[in-house]
């Protein structure tokens, strides 16, 4: 009898993987508690201990967190896609690498000094204490990890109430952070979470008197809830980023960049291009180049059919069909009877179309023809809905770049690159997965999670 070695190897691999995943489920996750009451009690003890740690020790813990993220990026990416049914594993790996490599650590919390005839005054960036953070399903582990690095760098402890639909992935990240902290000699439970997050656990976290700062990353509901809590809160809310392409742009590059940005993780990132306004004179060429670079163009009845899949129409008002958020373009196309592995679906629409006006978070990009920059800016600003989140443009005309940036007033504004350049992937600057437009912290980092304290030495220590 012939032995099929490949088959035997596959069986062994499957058994080992099965055992690994069982032991992972069976092993208690560090920092993940049955109840919010227990999580809060544990993090309070951890924060007291953490106050005695030096900044060098904080940095050592952060280094270990970075190391573990890079080692386990693929595992978290797979888990995220498996649990939420959204996004792409290969893109989620890149997002984790970005968090590990480009989230600032303690170097971000520089003190400031004033020295003069009256002495020396020092302003230091102090921890808030215990931070309560609510995280989304779209970047679940990425947000937990990025928040953890920044918040620990600022000297804080964190309690998370993650998105219920992404609790396994988020809590994997909480466990990873705790494993890393312990390996670096830090305290137990500096970052905690609950096994089953609910509205009740969220309310308990928000109302605990020892939780001094709240951070919300998600849609309008959660941001509004935290901002009405009566506590200091950082709100990172929804976007609907437009991208403009004018007649001075490098059209082939614009087409390729827009596809890369709009299809990245199936358009889940809040910064991703979600509708395109193209000058009439270059629109045909742009669409042509997009189809050559991996987009699939649909029209007419196909667009109407896609509306029925992607959106829910309630009394004439459209909202997203949550079942389809973050799905692969090929799955939408399959529903339309098209067999294609394109990363992005494009179509021409008018500016009022629900695909333009709704934050889809799906690999679907409507393209609207405009006659000039004034019309492009007017329609793009309207589609952004005053979120002041992100907006993008492909143009070589400095006056137009400036005019759009001024009009749209977004936290992130990317010129001539894919949208993700705005969070440090192929663009300068650090990364974050908590972009706080409504409350103004912007591309959050350790310093966003600190409070200023001034220490004054009058008539002394001024040595010149
Ligand atoms: P979501 O708003 O459904 O959920 C976010 C979190 O808030 C979850 O943990 C959820 O359980 C909780 N939540 C929702 N309403 C709540 C309420 N009233 N009280 C208490 N908790 C509440 O978000 P999602 O679908 O996971 O993420 C997508 C949305 O988040 C999009 O609108 C996207 O633009 C936005 N987002 C923004 C950023 C940013 O940095 N600005 C980052 C990621 C996602």
Short mmCIF file of C-alpha atoms and ligand atoms in Angstrom, two decimals:
data_model
loop_
_atom_site.label_atom_id
_atom_site.label_comp_id
_atom_site.label_asym_id
_atom_site.label_seq_id
_atom_site.Cartn_x
_atom_site.Cartn_y
_atom_site.Cartn_z
CA UNK A 1 0.00 0.00 0.00
CA UNK A 2 1.27 3.46 -0.95
CA UNK A 3 1.66 5.93 1.97
CA UNK A 4 0.46 9.43 1.14
CA UNK A 5 2.94 11.48 3.15
CA UNK A 6 1.29 14.78 2.38
CA UNK A 7 -2.04 13.48 3.66
CA UNK A 8 -0.47 12.20 6.88
CA UNK A 9 1.34 15.52 7.43
CA UNK A 10 -1.97 17.36 6.96
CA UNK A 11 -3.69 15.13 9.55
CA UNK A 12 -0.86 15.74 12.05
CA UNK A 13 -1.02 19.52 11.46
CA UNK A 14 -4.80 19.54 11.91
CA UNK A 15 -4.58 17.58 15.16
CA UNK A 16 -1.85 19.88 16.54
CA UNK A 17 -3.81 22.98 15.54
CA UNK A 18 -6.92 21.53 17.16
CA UNK A 19 -5.07 20.83 20.39
CA UNK A 20 -3.52 24.30 20.38
CA UNK A 21 -6.84 26.04 19.92
CA UNK A 22 -8.40 23.90 22.65
CA UNK A 23 -5.61 24.73 25.08
CA UNK A 24 -5.92 28.41 24.15
CA UNK A 25 -9.65 28.36 24.93
CA UNK A 26 -9.05 26.39 28.11
CA UNK A 27 -6.24 28.59 29.46
CA UNK A 28 -7.62 31.45 31.57
CA UNK A 29 -6.86 34.71 29.80
CA UNK A 30 -4.83 37.15 31.81
CA UNK A 31 -6.74 40.30 32.73
CA UNK A 32 -10.08 38.98 31.46
CA UNK A 33 -12.69 38.75 34.22
CA UNK A 34 -16.16 37.21 34.63
CA UNK A 35 -17.63 40.53 35.77
CA UNK A 36 -16.86 44.23 35.45
CA UNK A 37 -16.88 44.44 39.27
CA UNK A 38 -14.00 41.95 39.43
CA UNK A 39 -12.15 43.64 36.56
CA UNK A 40 -12.39 47.04 38.25
CA UNK A 41 -11.23 45.66 41.61
CA UNK A 42 -8.18 44.05 39.96
CA UNK A 43 -7.17 47.07 37.89
CA UNK A 44 -7.33 49.34 40.94
CA UNK A 45 -4.76 47.16 42.72
CA UNK A 46 -2.60 47.08 39.58
CA UNK A 47 -2.67 50.86 39.17
CA UNK A 48 -1.49 51.40 42.76
CA UNK A 49 1.48 49.10 42.10
CA UNK A 50 2.19 50.68 38.73
CA UNK A 51 2.60 54.13 40.33
CA UNK A 52 5.87 52.84 41.79
CA UNK A 53 7.32 51.85 38.40
CA UNK A 54 9.84 53.99 36.54
CA UNK A 55 9.45 55.31 33.02
CA UNK A 56 12.22 52.94 31.91
CA UNK A 57 10.15 50.05 33.27
CA UNK A 58 7.11 51.29 31.35
CA UNK A 59 9.19 51.30 28.21
CA UNK A 60 10.43 47.77 28.89
CA UNK A 61 6.84 46.55 29.11
CA UNK A 62 5.93 48.36 25.91
CA UNK A 63 8.89 46.81 24.09
CA UNK A 64 7.64 43.38 25.12
CA UNK A 65 4.10 44.21 23.96
CA UNK A 66 5.49 45.24 20.56
CA UNK A 67 7.48 42.01 20.35
CA UNK A 68 4.45 39.83 21.15
CA UNK A 69 2.21 41.72 18.70
CA UNK A 70 4.67 41.02 15.88
CA UNK A 71 4.87 37.37 16.87
CA UNK A 72 1.10 36.89 17.14
CA UNK A 73 -0.15 39.29 14.43
CA UNK A 74 -1.26 36.50 12.13
CA UNK A 75 -3.12 34.67 14.87
CA UNK A 76 -5.03 37.82 15.86
CA UNK A 77 -5.74 38.69 12.23
CA UNK A 78 -7.21 35.24 11.63
CA UNK A 79 -9.20 35.34 14.85
CA UNK A 80 -10.58 38.79 14.00
CA UNK A 81 -11.83 37.69 10.60
CA UNK A 82 -13.17 34.40 11.98
CA UNK A 83 -15.04 35.98 14.89
CA UNK A 84 -16.46 39.10 13.24
CA UNK A 85 -16.79 37.74 9.70
CA UNK A 86 -15.30 41.04 8.51
CA UNK A 87 -12.09 42.13 6.80
CA UNK A 88 -9.07 40.42 5.26
CA UNK A 89 -6.44 38.43 7.16
CA UNK A 90 -3.49 39.77 5.11
CA UNK A 91 -4.55 43.39 5.72
CA UNK A 92 -5.23 42.81 9.39
CA UNK A 93 -1.67 41.47 9.76
CA UNK A 94 -0.39 44.76 8.35
CA UNK A 95 -2.59 46.70 10.79
CA UNK A 96 -1.09 44.80 13.74
CA UNK A 97 2.45 45.41 12.45
CA UNK A 98 1.62 49.09 12.17
CA UNK A 99 0.48 49.16 15.80
CA UNK A 100 3.65 47.40 16.95
CA UNK A 101 6.04 49.55 14.95
CA UNK A 102 4.44 53.00 14.89
CA UNK A 103 2.49 53.55 18.11
CA UNK A 104 4.54 56.01 20.20
CA UNK A 105 5.78 55.01 23.65
CA UNK A 106 7.05 57.10 26.56
CA UNK A 107 9.04 59.42 24.27
CA UNK A 108 5.69 61.04 23.49
CA UNK A 109 5.20 62.48 26.96
CA UNK A 110 7.87 65.18 26.94
CA UNK A 111 7.84 67.65 29.83
CA UNK A 112 7.99 71.40 29.24
CA UNK A 113 10.01 73.91 31.26
CA UNK A 114 9.87 77.69 31.74
CA UNK A 115 12.95 79.26 33.20
CA UNK A 116 13.36 82.96 33.95
CA UNK A 117 13.89 85.64 36.58
CA UNK A 118 11.18 84.10 38.80
CA UNK A 119 12.74 80.64 38.87
CA UNK A 120 11.92 77.37 37.15
CA UNK A 121 8.52 75.96 36.31
CA UNK A 122 8.11 72.45 35.04
CA UNK A 123 5.05 71.03 33.29
CA UNK A 124 4.90 67.25 33.36
CA UNK A 125 2.47 64.91 31.61
CA UNK A 126 0.92 62.84 34.39
CA UNK A 127 -1.36 59.81 34.19
CA UNK A 128 -5.11 60.19 34.50
CA UNK A 129 -5.14 56.96 36.49
CA UNK A 130 -7.57 54.29 35.39
CA UNK A 131 -8.92 54.78 31.88
CA UNK A 132 -12.16 53.18 30.66
CA UNK A 133 -12.01 52.36 26.95
CA UNK A 134 -14.77 51.17 24.60
CA UNK A 135 -13.49 49.58 21.40
CA UNK A 136 -15.03 48.75 18.01
CA UNK A 137 -15.54 45.53 16.06
CA UNK A 138 -13.85 46.88 12.95
CA UNK A 139 -10.29 47.02 14.40
CA UNK A 140 -10.82 45.04 17.61
CA UNK A 141 -7.39 43.77 18.70
CA UNK A 142 -5.63 46.66 16.92
CA UNK A 143 -7.50 49.24 19.03
CA UNK A 144 -6.97 47.35 22.31
CA UNK A 145 -3.24 47.04 21.57
CA UNK A 146 -2.75 50.59 20.33
CA UNK A 147 -4.71 52.04 23.27
CA UNK A 148 -2.78 49.85 25.71
CA UNK A 149 0.63 51.02 24.47
CA UNK A 150 -0.32 54.71 24.56
CA UNK A 151 -2.16 54.53 27.85
CA UNK A 152 0.59 52.55 29.62
CA UNK A 153 3.23 54.90 28.19
CA UNK A 154 1.26 57.70 29.83
CA UNK A 155 1.42 55.85 33.16
CA UNK A 156 -2.20 54.68 33.24
CA UNK A 157 -4.03 51.41 33.82
CA UNK A 158 -6.90 50.48 31.47
CA UNK A 159 -10.24 48.75 31.69
CA UNK A 160 -11.76 47.77 28.35
CA UNK A 161 -15.39 47.12 27.50
CA UNK A 162 -14.83 45.71 24.01
CA UNK A 163 -17.40 45.30 21.25
CA UNK A 164 -19.59 42.27 22.07
CA UNK A 165 -19.21 40.94 18.52
CA UNK A 166 -15.42 40.99 18.81
CA UNK A 167 -14.94 39.97 22.43
CA UNK A 168 -12.75 36.93 21.72
CA UNK A 169 -10.34 38.87 19.52
CA UNK A 170 -10.26 41.89 21.84
CA UNK A 171 -9.70 39.72 24.90
CA UNK A 172 -6.93 37.83 23.11
CA UNK A 173 -5.22 41.22 22.85
CA UNK A 174 -5.87 42.01 26.54
CA UNK A 175 -4.29 38.67 27.44
CA UNK A 176 -1.30 39.36 25.16
CA UNK A 177 -0.69 42.74 26.80
CA UNK A 178 -0.76 41.18 30.28
CA UNK A 179 1.54 38.33 29.26
CA UNK A 180 4.00 40.88 27.90
CA UNK A 181 3.79 43.08 31.00
CA UNK A 182 4.44 40.12 33.29
CA UNK A 183 7.34 38.94 31.14
CA UNK A 184 8.85 42.42 31.46
CA UNK A 185 8.47 42.41 35.25
CA UNK A 186 5.31 44.53 35.42
CA UNK A 187 2.22 44.16 37.61
CA UNK A 188 -0.68 41.75 37.06
CA UNK A 189 -3.92 43.09 35.56
CA UNK A 190 -2.68 46.51 34.45
CA UNK A 191 -5.05 46.10 31.51
CA UNK A 192 -8.36 44.34 32.15
CA UNK A 193 -11.57 43.42 30.38
CA UNK A 194 -14.72 41.36 30.81
CA UNK A 195 -15.41 37.98 29.28
CA UNK A 196 -18.87 39.01 28.11
CA UNK A 197 -19.10 42.76 27.57
CA UNK A 198 -22.62 44.22 27.73
CA UNK A 199 -24.31 47.60 28.07
CA UNK A 200 -24.50 46.92 31.82
CA UNK A 201 -20.76 46.27 32.09
CA UNK A 202 -20.18 49.41 30.03
CA UNK A 203 -22.39 51.46 32.39
CA UNK A 204 -20.62 50.05 35.44
CA UNK A 205 -17.24 50.99 33.95
CA UNK A 206 -18.37 54.50 33.00
CA UNK A 207 -19.87 55.25 36.40
CA UNK A 208 -17.03 53.89 38.57
CA UNK A 209 -15.58 56.82 40.52
CA UNK A 210 -12.00 55.62 40.05
CA UNK A 211 -12.27 55.59 36.25
CA UNK A 212 -11.01 59.09 35.52
CA UNK A 213 -10.90 59.24 31.74
CA UNK A 214 -13.16 57.60 29.16
CA UNK A 215 -12.17 56.81 25.60
CA UNK A 216 -14.74 55.82 22.97
CA UNK A 217 -13.76 54.43 19.58
CA UNK A 218 -16.82 53.62 17.50
CA UNK A 219 -19.95 55.01 15.91
CA UNK A 220 -22.01 58.04 16.95
CA UNK A 221 -23.98 56.15 19.67
CA UNK A 222 -21.05 55.30 21.86
CA UNK A 223 -19.31 58.66 21.41
CA UNK A 224 -22.48 60.50 22.43
CA UNK A 225 -22.96 58.21 25.43
CA UNK A 226 -19.45 58.81 26.75
CA UNK A 227 -19.52 62.53 26.10
CA UNK A 228 -22.70 62.80 28.18
CA UNK A 229 -21.16 60.92 31.10
CA UNK A 230 -20.04 64.00 32.99
CA UNK A 231 -16.43 62.79 32.92
CA UNK A 232 -13.48 63.79 30.80
CA UNK A 233 -13.88 61.78 27.59
CA UNK A 234 -12.06 61.33 24.31
CA UNK A 235 -14.40 60.58 21.42
CA UNK A 236 -13.24 58.89 18.21
CA UNK A 237 -16.32 58.69 16.03
CA UNK A 238 -17.63 57.84 12.59
CA UNK A 239 -16.40 59.16 9.26
CA UNK A 240 -17.42 59.00 5.61
CA UNK A 241 -14.23 60.06 3.84
CA UNK A 242 -14.53 61.52 0.33
CA UNK A 243 -11.71 61.47 -2.21
CA UNK A 244 -11.42 64.03 -5.02
CA UNK A 245 -9.51 63.41 -8.26
CA UNK A 246 -8.88 66.44 -10.47
CA UNK A 247 -7.47 66.89 -13.97
CA UNK A 248 -3.89 67.59 -12.80
CA UNK A 249 -3.54 64.28 -10.94
CA UNK A 250 -1.43 61.33 -12.06
CA UNK A 251 -4.54 59.33 -12.98
CA UNK A 252 -2.95 55.89 -13.06
CA UNK A 253 -1.44 56.45 -9.60
CA UNK A 254 -4.68 57.95 -8.27
CA UNK A 255 -6.63 54.90 -9.49
CA UNK A 256 -4.17 52.49 -7.90
CA UNK A 257 -3.94 54.45 -4.62
CA UNK A 258 -7.71 54.72 -4.27
CA UNK A 259 -8.16 51.00 -4.82
CA UNK A 260 -5.46 50.21 -2.27
CA UNK A 261 -7.03 52.52 0.33
CA UNK A 262 -10.70 51.76 -0.33
CA UNK A 263 -10.25 47.99 -0.44
CA UNK A 264 -7.87 47.78 2.52
CA UNK A 265 -9.40 45.38 5.07
CA UNK A 266 -12.54 45.54 2.90
CA UNK A 267 -13.04 49.24 3.68
CA UNK A 268 -13.48 48.73 7.43
CA UNK A 269 -11.06 51.51 8.49
CA UNK A 270 -12.87 54.72 9.36
CA UNK A 271 -10.26 56.64 7.31
CA UNK A 272 -10.78 54.64 4.07
CA UNK A 273 -12.00 56.33 0.87
CA UNK A 274 -15.78 55.84 0.83
CA UNK A 275 -16.91 57.96 -2.14
CA UNK A 276 -15.05 59.52 -5.06
CA UNK A 277 -15.63 62.84 -6.84
CA UNK A 278 -13.83 62.89 -10.19
CA UNK A 279 -13.52 65.70 -12.75
CA UNK A 280 -15.65 64.87 -15.78
CA UNK A 281 -12.65 65.39 -18.08
CA UNK A 282 -10.64 62.54 -16.49
CA UNK A 283 -13.44 60.36 -15.10
CA UNK A 284 -13.49 57.82 -17.96
CA UNK A 285 -9.72 57.42 -17.75
CA UNK A 286 -9.86 57.04 -13.97
CA UNK A 287 -12.51 54.32 -14.19
CA UNK A 288 -10.56 52.60 -16.93
CA UNK A 289 -7.36 52.60 -14.85
CA UNK A 290 -9.26 51.42 -11.80
CA UNK A 291 -10.63 48.40 -13.63
CA UNK A 292 -7.09 47.64 -14.80
CA UNK A 293 -5.83 47.86 -11.19
CA UNK A 294 -8.26 45.41 -9.60
CA UNK A 295 -11.68 47.10 -9.40
CA UNK A 296 -14.87 45.69 -10.93
CA UNK A 297 -17.20 48.18 -12.62
CA UNK A 298 -20.96 47.61 -12.36
CA UNK A 299 -23.83 49.70 -13.72
CA UNK A 300 -27.60 50.06 -14.11
CA UNK A 301 -29.67 47.23 -12.65
CA UNK A 302 -26.59 45.72 -11.00
CA UNK A 303 -26.25 48.86 -8.86
CA UNK A 304 -29.94 48.68 -7.88
CA UNK A 305 -29.47 45.04 -6.95
CA UNK A 306 -26.37 45.90 -4.88
CA UNK A 307 -28.35 48.52 -2.95
CA UNK A 308 -30.75 45.77 -1.85
CA UNK A 309 -27.82 43.69 -0.56
CA UNK A 310 -25.72 46.38 1.11
CA UNK A 311 -28.44 48.58 2.57
CA UNK A 312 -31.65 48.29 4.53
CA UNK A 313 -34.44 50.61 3.46
CA UNK A 314 -36.74 51.60 6.32
CA UNK A 315 -39.47 54.05 5.32
CA UNK A 316 -37.27 55.52 2.60
CA UNK A 317 -34.27 55.91 4.95
CA UNK A 318 -31.23 53.82 4.18
CA UNK A 319 -28.92 52.26 6.74
CA UNK A 320 -26.21 49.64 6.33
CA UNK A 321 -27.02 45.95 6.29
CA UNK A 322 -24.71 44.89 9.13
CA UNK A 323 -24.49 41.35 7.76
CA UNK A 324 -22.52 42.68 4.81
CA UNK A 325 -20.08 45.03 6.56
CA UNK A 326 -16.44 44.18 5.78
CA UNK A 327 -17.23 41.30 3.41
CA UNK A 328 -15.05 40.52 0.37
CA UNK A 329 -16.04 42.22 -2.90
CA UNK A 330 -16.18 38.78 -4.53
CA UNK A 331 -19.08 37.79 -2.24
CA UNK A 332 -21.15 40.82 -3.28
CA UNK A 333 -20.34 40.09 -6.92
CA UNK A 334 -21.36 36.47 -6.49
CA UNK A 335 -24.80 37.67 -5.34
CA UNK A 336 -24.98 39.61 -8.61
CA UNK A 337 -24.12 36.47 -10.54
CA UNK A 338 -20.56 37.63 -11.28
CA UNK A 339 -17.54 35.47 -10.71
CA UNK A 340 -14.58 37.72 -9.94
CA UNK A 341 -11.88 38.09 -7.31
CA UNK A 342 -11.74 41.90 -7.63
CA UNK A 343 -10.92 43.71 -4.38
CA UNK A 344 -13.27 46.65 -4.97
CA UNK A 345 -16.60 47.29 -6.72
CA UNK A 346 -16.99 50.65 -8.43
CA UNK A 347 -19.94 52.32 -10.14
CA UNK A 348 -21.02 55.76 -11.31
CA UNK A 349 -23.73 57.41 -9.24
CA UNK A 350 -25.07 60.88 -8.53
CA UNK A 351 -24.07 62.70 -5.35
CA UNK A 352 -27.34 61.95 -3.54
CA UNK A 353 -26.98 58.20 -3.99
CA UNK A 354 -27.18 56.21 -0.71
CA UNK A 355 -23.77 54.65 -1.46
CA UNK A 356 -22.31 58.18 -1.36
CA UNK A 357 -24.18 59.38 1.70
CA UNK A 358 -23.92 56.25 3.90
CA UNK A 359 -20.78 55.05 5.71
CA UNK A 360 -20.86 51.55 4.18
CA UNK A 361 -17.61 49.99 5.44
CA UNK A 362 -17.84 47.63 2.45
CA UNK A 363 -15.53 47.37 -0.61
CA UNK A 364 -17.95 49.47 -2.69
CA UNK A 365 -16.89 52.83 -4.08
CA UNK A 366 -19.36 55.13 -5.86
CA UNK A 367 -17.85 57.62 -8.32
CA UNK A 368 -19.55 60.97 -8.95
CA UNK A 369 -18.67 63.15 -11.96
CA UNK A 370 -18.08 66.84 -11.20
CA UNK A 371 -17.42 69.76 -13.54
CA UNK A 372 -14.80 71.60 -11.48
CA UNK A 373 -13.11 71.90 -8.08
CA UNK A 374 -15.87 74.08 -6.61
CA UNK A 375 -18.50 71.45 -7.28
CA UNK A 376 -16.14 68.66 -6.09
CA UNK A 377 -15.47 70.42 -2.79
CA UNK A 378 -19.12 71.31 -2.20
CA UNK A 379 -20.30 67.72 -2.75
CA UNK A 380 -17.38 66.14 -0.87
CA UNK A 381 -17.91 68.36 2.18
CA UNK A 382 -21.63 67.50 2.16
CA UNK A 383 -20.90 63.75 1.93
CA UNK A 384 -18.48 63.97 4.87
CA UNK A 385 -21.48 65.13 6.97
CA UNK A 386 -19.47 67.43 9.22
CA UNK A 387 -17.74 64.49 10.93
CA UNK A 388 -14.44 66.31 10.32
CA UNK A 389 -12.81 62.86 10.27
CA UNK A 390 -10.84 62.17 7.04
CA UNK A 391 -10.73 63.38 3.44
CA UNK A 392 -8.38 62.74 0.54
CA UNK A 393 -7.44 64.27 -2.79
CA UNK A 394 -5.34 63.50 -5.86
CA UNK A 395 -4.17 66.73 -7.47
CA UNK A 396 -0.99 68.63 -8.23
CA UNK A 397 -2.66 72.02 -7.91
CA UNK A 398 -1.63 73.57 -4.59
CA UNK A 399 -4.53 76.04 -4.57
CA UNK A 400 -7.05 73.20 -4.90
CA UNK A 401 -5.33 71.10 -2.23
CA UNK A 402 -5.47 74.06 0.12
CA UNK A 403 -9.05 74.98 -0.73
CA UNK A 404 -10.35 71.46 -0.06
CA UNK A 405 -8.40 71.10 3.19
CA UNK A 406 -9.77 74.42 4.44
CA UNK A 407 -13.34 73.62 3.49
CA UNK A 408 -13.54 70.06 4.83
CA UNK A 409 -11.71 70.68 8.16
CA UNK A 410 -10.98 66.99 8.74
CA UNK A 411 -8.57 65.55 11.31
CA UNK A 412 -6.79 63.60 8.54
CA UNK A 413 -6.23 64.96 5.03
CA UNK A 414 -4.17 62.83 2.64
CA UNK A 415 -2.83 64.16 -0.66
CA UNK A 416 -1.77 61.87 -3.51
CA UNK A 417 -1.59 58.61 -1.54
CA UNK A 418 -3.84 55.85 -0.25
CA UNK A 419 -5.90 56.90 2.79
CA UNK A 420 -3.84 54.74 5.15
CA UNK A 421 -0.85 57.06 4.63
CA UNK A 422 -2.79 59.23 7.12
CA UNK A 423 -2.10 56.75 9.92
CA UNK A 424 1.57 56.28 9.17
CA UNK A 425 1.45 53.49 6.57
CA UNK A 426 3.45 54.97 3.71
CA UNK A 427 3.14 58.46 5.21
CA UNK A 428 5.16 60.23 7.89
CA UNK A 429 3.92 60.36 11.47
CA UNK A 430 2.83 57.89 14.11
CA UNK A 431 -0.15 55.56 13.97
CA UNK A 432 -3.34 55.29 15.96
CA UNK A 433 -6.60 53.39 15.76
CA UNK A 434 -8.38 56.01 17.85
CA UNK A 435 -8.76 59.16 15.75
CA UNK A 436 -10.42 61.67 18.02
CA UNK A 437 -12.05 64.27 15.79
CA UNK A 438 -15.05 65.29 17.92
CA UNK A 439 -12.97 66.02 21.04
CA UNK A 440 -9.92 67.31 19.19
CA UNK A 441 -7.05 65.07 20.34
CA UNK A 442 -6.67 63.98 16.71
CA UNK A 443 -4.24 61.14 16.03
CA UNK A 444 -4.17 60.02 19.66
CA UNK A 445 -0.97 58.88 21.37
CA UNK A 446 0.43 58.63 24.90
CA UNK A 447 0.22 62.38 25.50
CA UNK A 448 -3.53 62.36 24.73
CA UNK A 449 -3.98 60.08 27.72
CA UNK A 450 -2.17 62.34 30.19
CA UNK A 451 -2.99 65.43 32.21
CA UNK A 452 -0.71 68.40 32.65
CA UNK A 453 0.72 69.11 36.08
CA UNK A 454 2.74 72.23 36.81
CA UNK A 455 5.47 72.30 39.44
CA UNK A 456 6.81 75.75 40.32
CA UNK A 457 10.12 76.57 41.98
CA UNK A 458 10.05 80.29 42.68
CA UNK A 459 13.28 82.26 42.75
CA UNK A 460 15.48 79.21 42.43
CA UNK A 461 17.04 76.72 40.01
CA UNK A 462 17.29 79.42 37.34
CA UNK A 463 21.00 78.98 36.78
CA UNK A 464 21.96 81.39 34.01
P1 LIG B 1 -20.17 50.61 17.20
O1 LIG B 1 -20.50 52.04 17.37
O2 LIG B 1 -21.22 49.65 16.80
O3 LIG B 1 -19.54 50.04 18.54
C1 LIG B 1 -18.45 50.60 19.22
C2 LIG B 1 -18.50 50.16 20.66
O4 LIG B 1 -19.46 50.90 21.35
C3 LIG B 1 -18.85 48.75 20.92
O5 LIG B 1 -18.07 48.27 21.99
C4 LIG B 1 -20.34 48.80 21.25
O6 LIG B 1 -20.77 47.71 22.00
C5 LIG B 1 -20.38 50.06 22.02
N1 LIG B 1 -21.61 50.83 22.04
C6 LIG B 1 -22.35 51.20 20.98
N2 LIG B 1 -23.35 52.02 21.37
C7 LIG B 1 -23.23 52.13 22.71
C8 LIG B 1 -23.95 52.83 23.72
N3 LIG B 1 -25.00 53.56 23.43
N4 LIG B 1 -23.52 52.71 24.99
C9 LIG B 1 -22.43 51.97 25.31
N5 LIG B 1 -21.70 51.32 24.41
C10 LIG B 1 -22.10 51.39 23.14
O7 LIG B 1 -18.92 50.57 16.23
P2 LIG B 1 -18.41 49.44 15.23
O8 LIG B 1 -19.49 49.05 14.31
O9 LIG B 1 -17.67 48.40 15.89
O10 LIG B 1 -17.35 50.37 14.48
C11 LIG B 1 -17.68 51.09 13.37
C12 LIG B 1 -17.88 52.56 13.64
O11 LIG B 1 -16.84 53.06 14.44
C13 LIG B 1 -17.85 53.32 12.35
O12 LIG B 1 -18.78 54.38 12.42
C14 LIG B 1 -16.42 53.83 12.30
O13 LIG B 1 -16.24 54.99 11.52
C15 LIG B 1 -16.17 54.12 13.74
N6 LIG B 1 -14.75 54.05 14.06
C16 LIG B 1 -14.10 55.18 14.33
C17 LIG B 1 -12.75 55.15 14.63
C18 LIG B 1 -11.99 56.41 14.93
O14 LIG B 1 -10.81 56.30 15.27
N7 LIG B 1 -12.57 57.59 14.82
C19 LIG B 1 -12.07 53.95 14.65
C20 LIG B 1 -12.77 52.77 14.38
C21 LIG B 1 -14.13 52.84 14.10
#
